[in-house]
Amino acid sequence: MEALRGMLRLRRQWAGAVRRLSSAAHVPIVSTLEVPRPGDTARVLASWLEQNPHARVVALLGKADGAPAGAQPAGTVVCSEVSRLLSAHAPNCDRPAAIMMSAGAEGVEWPRLLVFCHNAPPPAALDARAQASPDEGEARLAFACAFTRELAPHELGTLAQVEATRQAVVAACAEARLDPRTDLCLAEVQCPLLSDAQIEAARAAGAPALALTSAESAGLSRGASALGVGSATGEVGRVAPEDVCSALLRLRSDMAAASARPGLSRSEVLVIGNATGSASTLRAARAVMADAADVASVARALGEAGLDASAGRLSANAHERLVCALAKADGAAALDQLPLAGRWTDSDARASQFACARVGGALRRLVGDAGPAGRIYVSGGAEHQGPPGGGPVCIIFSCLLGDAFWRHVREGYFP
């Protein structure tokens, strides 16, 4: 009888693997692309698209070079170039990819692109998945993007933006077959911010924006977006108008990562989690940093995911399997954690830069990365995103071990 049970269990495992392969055109993959010099983003992406002609790009997360004050316009230009490349790559695609650029590459961070796409597996995929112990009920990496409706300037930072974001998160989770309350690890949101000219125009039109400056509009937009994520995940109950970016920030989502970009009229949402039936060889794990130096929480989450970091740094095996770590840094609390001698006030040294540099340095030491090949992605501005001074972290890693892992790398199927 025991032998029969074992045979049935093995049969279920292989049946699950075959079902995963039946959706071969929709295998979730994440590739990290190094951008060696400012202005190289489009060239690097074009080369990758040429090498992956059948990839359907779902979303791009980019880190722009330079400080936020100067990188925002550059990021807007990069987004336009990238959008044109993706349109040429998949001219018949009925759904655009989410393009999310984060301004500034502070401290040990490096300009890079993270490509979230669906692609076909290599010929050895079935054998590799067998070595990765695929179980019929095992959840693997899944992601999808969605867009809010167009948002008017006077709606940024209001309940209208909260609700629009909630709807987009729910829609993206449905497409990725993720339960937003149990399966979601992170919801990346790129939301609009207003220029000073837009704020003045809205005031002249009789529908003034809540923000008085462009920087204020960015904070309000991020805050409303985070509350929208929290509403979708059940972390946040009823939201009142005065809750958005209030002094107390009493509401929060530990699964929201919002950044603002000029030139947008709607928000772009990327949800990342683990779904049963996904054909991916990757998984995602989540953690919440209590402050900018709280790597213990991240190490604990890595350990629970099977990546040994008990010595304060990832083991060699775990380091090979790490794809990327996405984190938020709370700039509002950054200055309180710095000595007076380390505080600057000019526009090229904002509090968010201190926070990003500190979080990036702490995480990079934990994962053991060095040089420009690092896999850490940190963005600042954490209104309603994680605890004050801390923020959410999402780790994406390979389930493959040993030879199966390196075979996938050699065949161009980034793990």
Short mmCIF file of N, CA and C in Angstrom, two decimals, residues 1-59:
data_model
loop_
_atom_site.label_atom_id
_atom_site.label_comp_id
_atom_site.label_asym_id
_atom_site.label_seq_id
_atom_site.Cartn_x
_atom_site.Cartn_y
_atom_site.Cartn_z
N MET A 1 0.83 -1.21 0.00
CA MET A 1 0.00 0.00 0.00
C MET A 1 0.87 1.27 0.00
N GLU A 2 1.93 1.23 0.80
CA GLU A 2 2.82 2.38 0.86
C GLU A 2 3.50 2.62 -0.48
N ALA A 3 3.87 1.53 -1.15
CA ALA A 3 4.50 1.66 -2.47
C ALA A 3 3.52 2.26 -3.47
N LEU A 4 2.24 1.87 -3.37
CA LEU A 4 1.22 2.42 -4.27
C LEU A 4 1.05 3.92 -4.04
N ARG A 5 1.03 4.32 -2.76
CA ARG A 5 0.92 5.75 -2.46
C ARG A 5 2.10 6.52 -3.05
N GLY A 6 3.30 5.93 -2.93
CA GLY A 6 4.47 6.60 -3.48
C GLY A 6 4.39 6.76 -4.99
N MET A 7 3.90 5.72 -5.67
CA MET A 7 3.75 5.80 -7.12
C MET A 7 2.73 6.85 -7.52
N LEU A 8 1.62 6.93 -6.78
CA LEU A 8 0.60 7.93 -7.08
C LEU A 8 1.13 9.34 -6.84
N ARG A 9 1.93 9.51 -5.77
CA ARG A 9 2.50 10.82 -5.48
C ARG A 9 3.46 11.24 -6.58
N LEU A 10 4.30 10.30 -7.05
CA LEU A 10 5.24 10.61 -8.13
C LEU A 10 4.49 10.94 -9.41
N ARG A 11 3.40 10.23 -9.66
CA ARG A 11 2.60 10.50 -10.86
C ARG A 11 2.01 11.90 -10.81
N ARG A 12 1.53 12.30 -9.63
CA ARG A 12 0.96 13.64 -9.49
C ARG A 12 2.02 14.70 -9.73
N GLN A 13 3.25 14.45 -9.23
CA GLN A 13 4.32 15.41 -9.43
C GLN A 13 4.64 15.58 -10.91
N TRP A 14 4.76 14.49 -11.64
CA TRP A 14 5.06 14.60 -13.06
C TRP A 14 3.90 15.20 -13.83
N ALA A 15 2.67 14.90 -13.41
CA ALA A 15 1.51 15.51 -14.07
C ALA A 15 1.53 17.02 -13.88
N GLY A 16 1.94 17.45 -12.68
CA GLY A 16 2.05 18.89 -12.44
C GLY A 16 3.11 19.51 -13.31
N ALA A 17 4.24 18.80 -13.49
CA ALA A 17 5.31 19.32 -14.34
C ALA A 17 4.86 19.44 -15.78
N VAL A 18 4.12 18.43 -16.27
CA VAL A 18 3.64 18.47 -17.65
C VAL A 18 2.66 19.62 -17.84
N ARG A 19 1.80 19.85 -16.84
CA ARG A 19 0.85 20.96 -16.95
C ARG A 19 1.59 22.29 -16.99
N ARG A 20 2.67 22.38 -16.22
CA ARG A 20 3.46 23.61 -16.26
C ARG A 20 4.02 23.84 -17.66
N LEU A 21 4.50 22.77 -18.28
CA LEU A 21 5.09 22.91 -19.61
C LEU A 21 4.04 23.18 -20.67
N SER A 22 2.78 22.81 -20.41
CA SER A 22 1.74 23.07 -21.40
C SER A 22 1.52 24.55 -21.60
N SER A 23 1.94 25.35 -20.61
CA SER A 23 1.83 26.81 -20.76
C SER A 23 3.21 27.39 -21.02
N ALA A 24 4.00 26.72 -21.87
CA ALA A 24 5.41 27.07 -22.08
C ALA A 24 5.60 28.49 -22.57
N ALA A 25 4.62 29.03 -23.28
CA ALA A 25 4.77 30.39 -23.80
C ALA A 25 4.58 31.43 -22.72
N HIS A 26 4.24 31.00 -21.51
CA HIS A 26 3.94 31.95 -20.45
C HIS A 26 4.78 31.68 -19.21
N VAL A 27 6.01 31.23 -19.41
CA VAL A 27 6.90 30.97 -18.28
C VAL A 27 7.43 32.29 -17.74
N PRO A 28 7.13 32.64 -16.48
CA PRO A 28 7.62 33.90 -15.92
C PRO A 28 9.13 33.86 -15.70
N ILE A 29 9.82 34.84 -16.25
CA ILE A 29 11.27 34.95 -16.15
C ILE A 29 11.61 36.38 -15.71
N VAL A 30 12.69 36.52 -14.95
CA VAL A 30 13.21 37.84 -14.58
C VAL A 30 14.68 37.89 -14.97
N SER A 31 15.05 38.86 -15.79
CA SER A 31 16.45 39.04 -16.18
C SER A 31 16.96 40.37 -15.65
N THR A 32 18.19 40.39 -15.18
CA THR A 32 18.82 41.63 -14.72
C THR A 32 19.85 42.06 -15.76
N LEU A 33 19.73 43.29 -16.24
CA LEU A 33 20.62 43.81 -17.27
C LEU A 33 21.43 44.97 -16.72
N GLU A 34 22.74 44.84 -16.78
CA GLU A 34 23.62 45.92 -16.33
C GLU A 34 23.67 47.02 -17.39
N VAL A 35 23.57 48.26 -16.93
CA VAL A 35 23.70 49.42 -17.82
C VAL A 35 25.05 50.07 -17.51
N PRO A 36 26.07 49.85 -18.34
CA PRO A 36 27.43 50.27 -17.99
C PRO A 36 27.64 51.77 -17.93
N ARG A 37 26.92 52.52 -18.78
CA ARG A 37 27.12 53.98 -18.82
C ARG A 37 25.77 54.69 -18.94
N PRO A 38 25.69 55.93 -18.44
CA PRO A 38 24.46 56.69 -18.63
C PRO A 38 24.13 56.81 -20.12
N GLY A 39 22.89 56.61 -20.45
CA GLY A 39 22.47 56.69 -21.83
C GLY A 39 22.51 55.36 -22.56
N ASP A 40 22.99 54.30 -21.88
CA ASP A 40 23.10 52.99 -22.53
C ASP A 40 21.85 52.13 -22.36
N THR A 41 20.86 52.62 -21.65
CA THR A 41 19.70 51.78 -21.32
C THR A 41 19.04 51.21 -22.57
N ALA A 42 18.75 52.08 -23.55
CA ALA A 42 18.07 51.63 -24.76
C ALA A 42 18.92 50.62 -25.53
N ARG A 43 20.23 50.87 -25.60
CA ARG A 43 21.11 49.95 -26.33
C ARG A 43 21.14 48.58 -25.66
N VAL A 44 21.24 48.57 -24.34
CA VAL A 44 21.28 47.30 -23.61
C VAL A 44 19.97 46.53 -23.80
N LEU A 45 18.85 47.23 -23.71
CA LEU A 45 17.56 46.56 -23.89
C LEU A 45 17.40 46.05 -25.31
N ALA A 46 17.83 46.85 -26.30
CA ALA A 46 17.71 46.42 -27.70
C ALA A 46 18.50 45.13 -27.93
N SER A 47 19.68 45.03 -27.35
CA SER A 47 20.49 43.83 -27.49
C SER A 47 19.79 42.63 -26.86
N TRP A 48 19.20 42.84 -25.69
CA TRP A 48 18.50 41.74 -25.01
C TRP A 48 17.28 41.29 -25.81
N LEU A 49 16.53 42.23 -26.35
CA LEU A 49 15.34 41.88 -27.15
C LEU A 49 15.73 41.10 -28.40
N GLU A 50 16.87 41.46 -28.98
CA GLU A 50 17.35 40.74 -30.17
C GLU A 50 17.68 39.29 -29.83
N GLN A 51 18.23 39.08 -28.63
CA GLN A 51 18.59 37.72 -28.20
C GLN A 51 17.38 36.93 -27.71
N ASN A 52 16.28 37.62 -27.42
CA ASN A 52 15.08 36.96 -26.90
C ASN A 52 13.87 37.38 -27.74
N PRO A 53 13.83 36.97 -29.00
CA PRO A 53 12.79 37.47 -29.92
C PRO A 53 11.38 37.06 -29.54
N HIS A 54 11.23 35.97 -28.77
CA HIS A 54 9.89 35.48 -28.45
C HIS A 54 9.42 35.92 -27.06
N ALA A 55 10.22 36.70 -26.38
CA ALA A 55 9.84 37.14 -25.04
C ALA A 55 8.71 38.16 -25.11
N ARG A 56 7.72 37.99 -24.23
CA ARG A 56 6.68 39.01 -24.10
C ARG A 56 6.96 39.78 -22.81
N VAL A 57 7.43 41.00 -22.97
CA VAL A 57 7.81 41.81 -21.82
C VAL A 57 6.56 42.30 -21.11
N VAL A 58 6.47 41.99 -19.82
CA VAL A 58 5.34 42.42 -19.00
C VAL A 58 5.65 43.75 -18.32
N ALA A 59 6.86 43.89 -17.81
CA ALA A 59 7.24 45.12 -17.11
C ALA A 59 8.74 45.27 -17.09
#
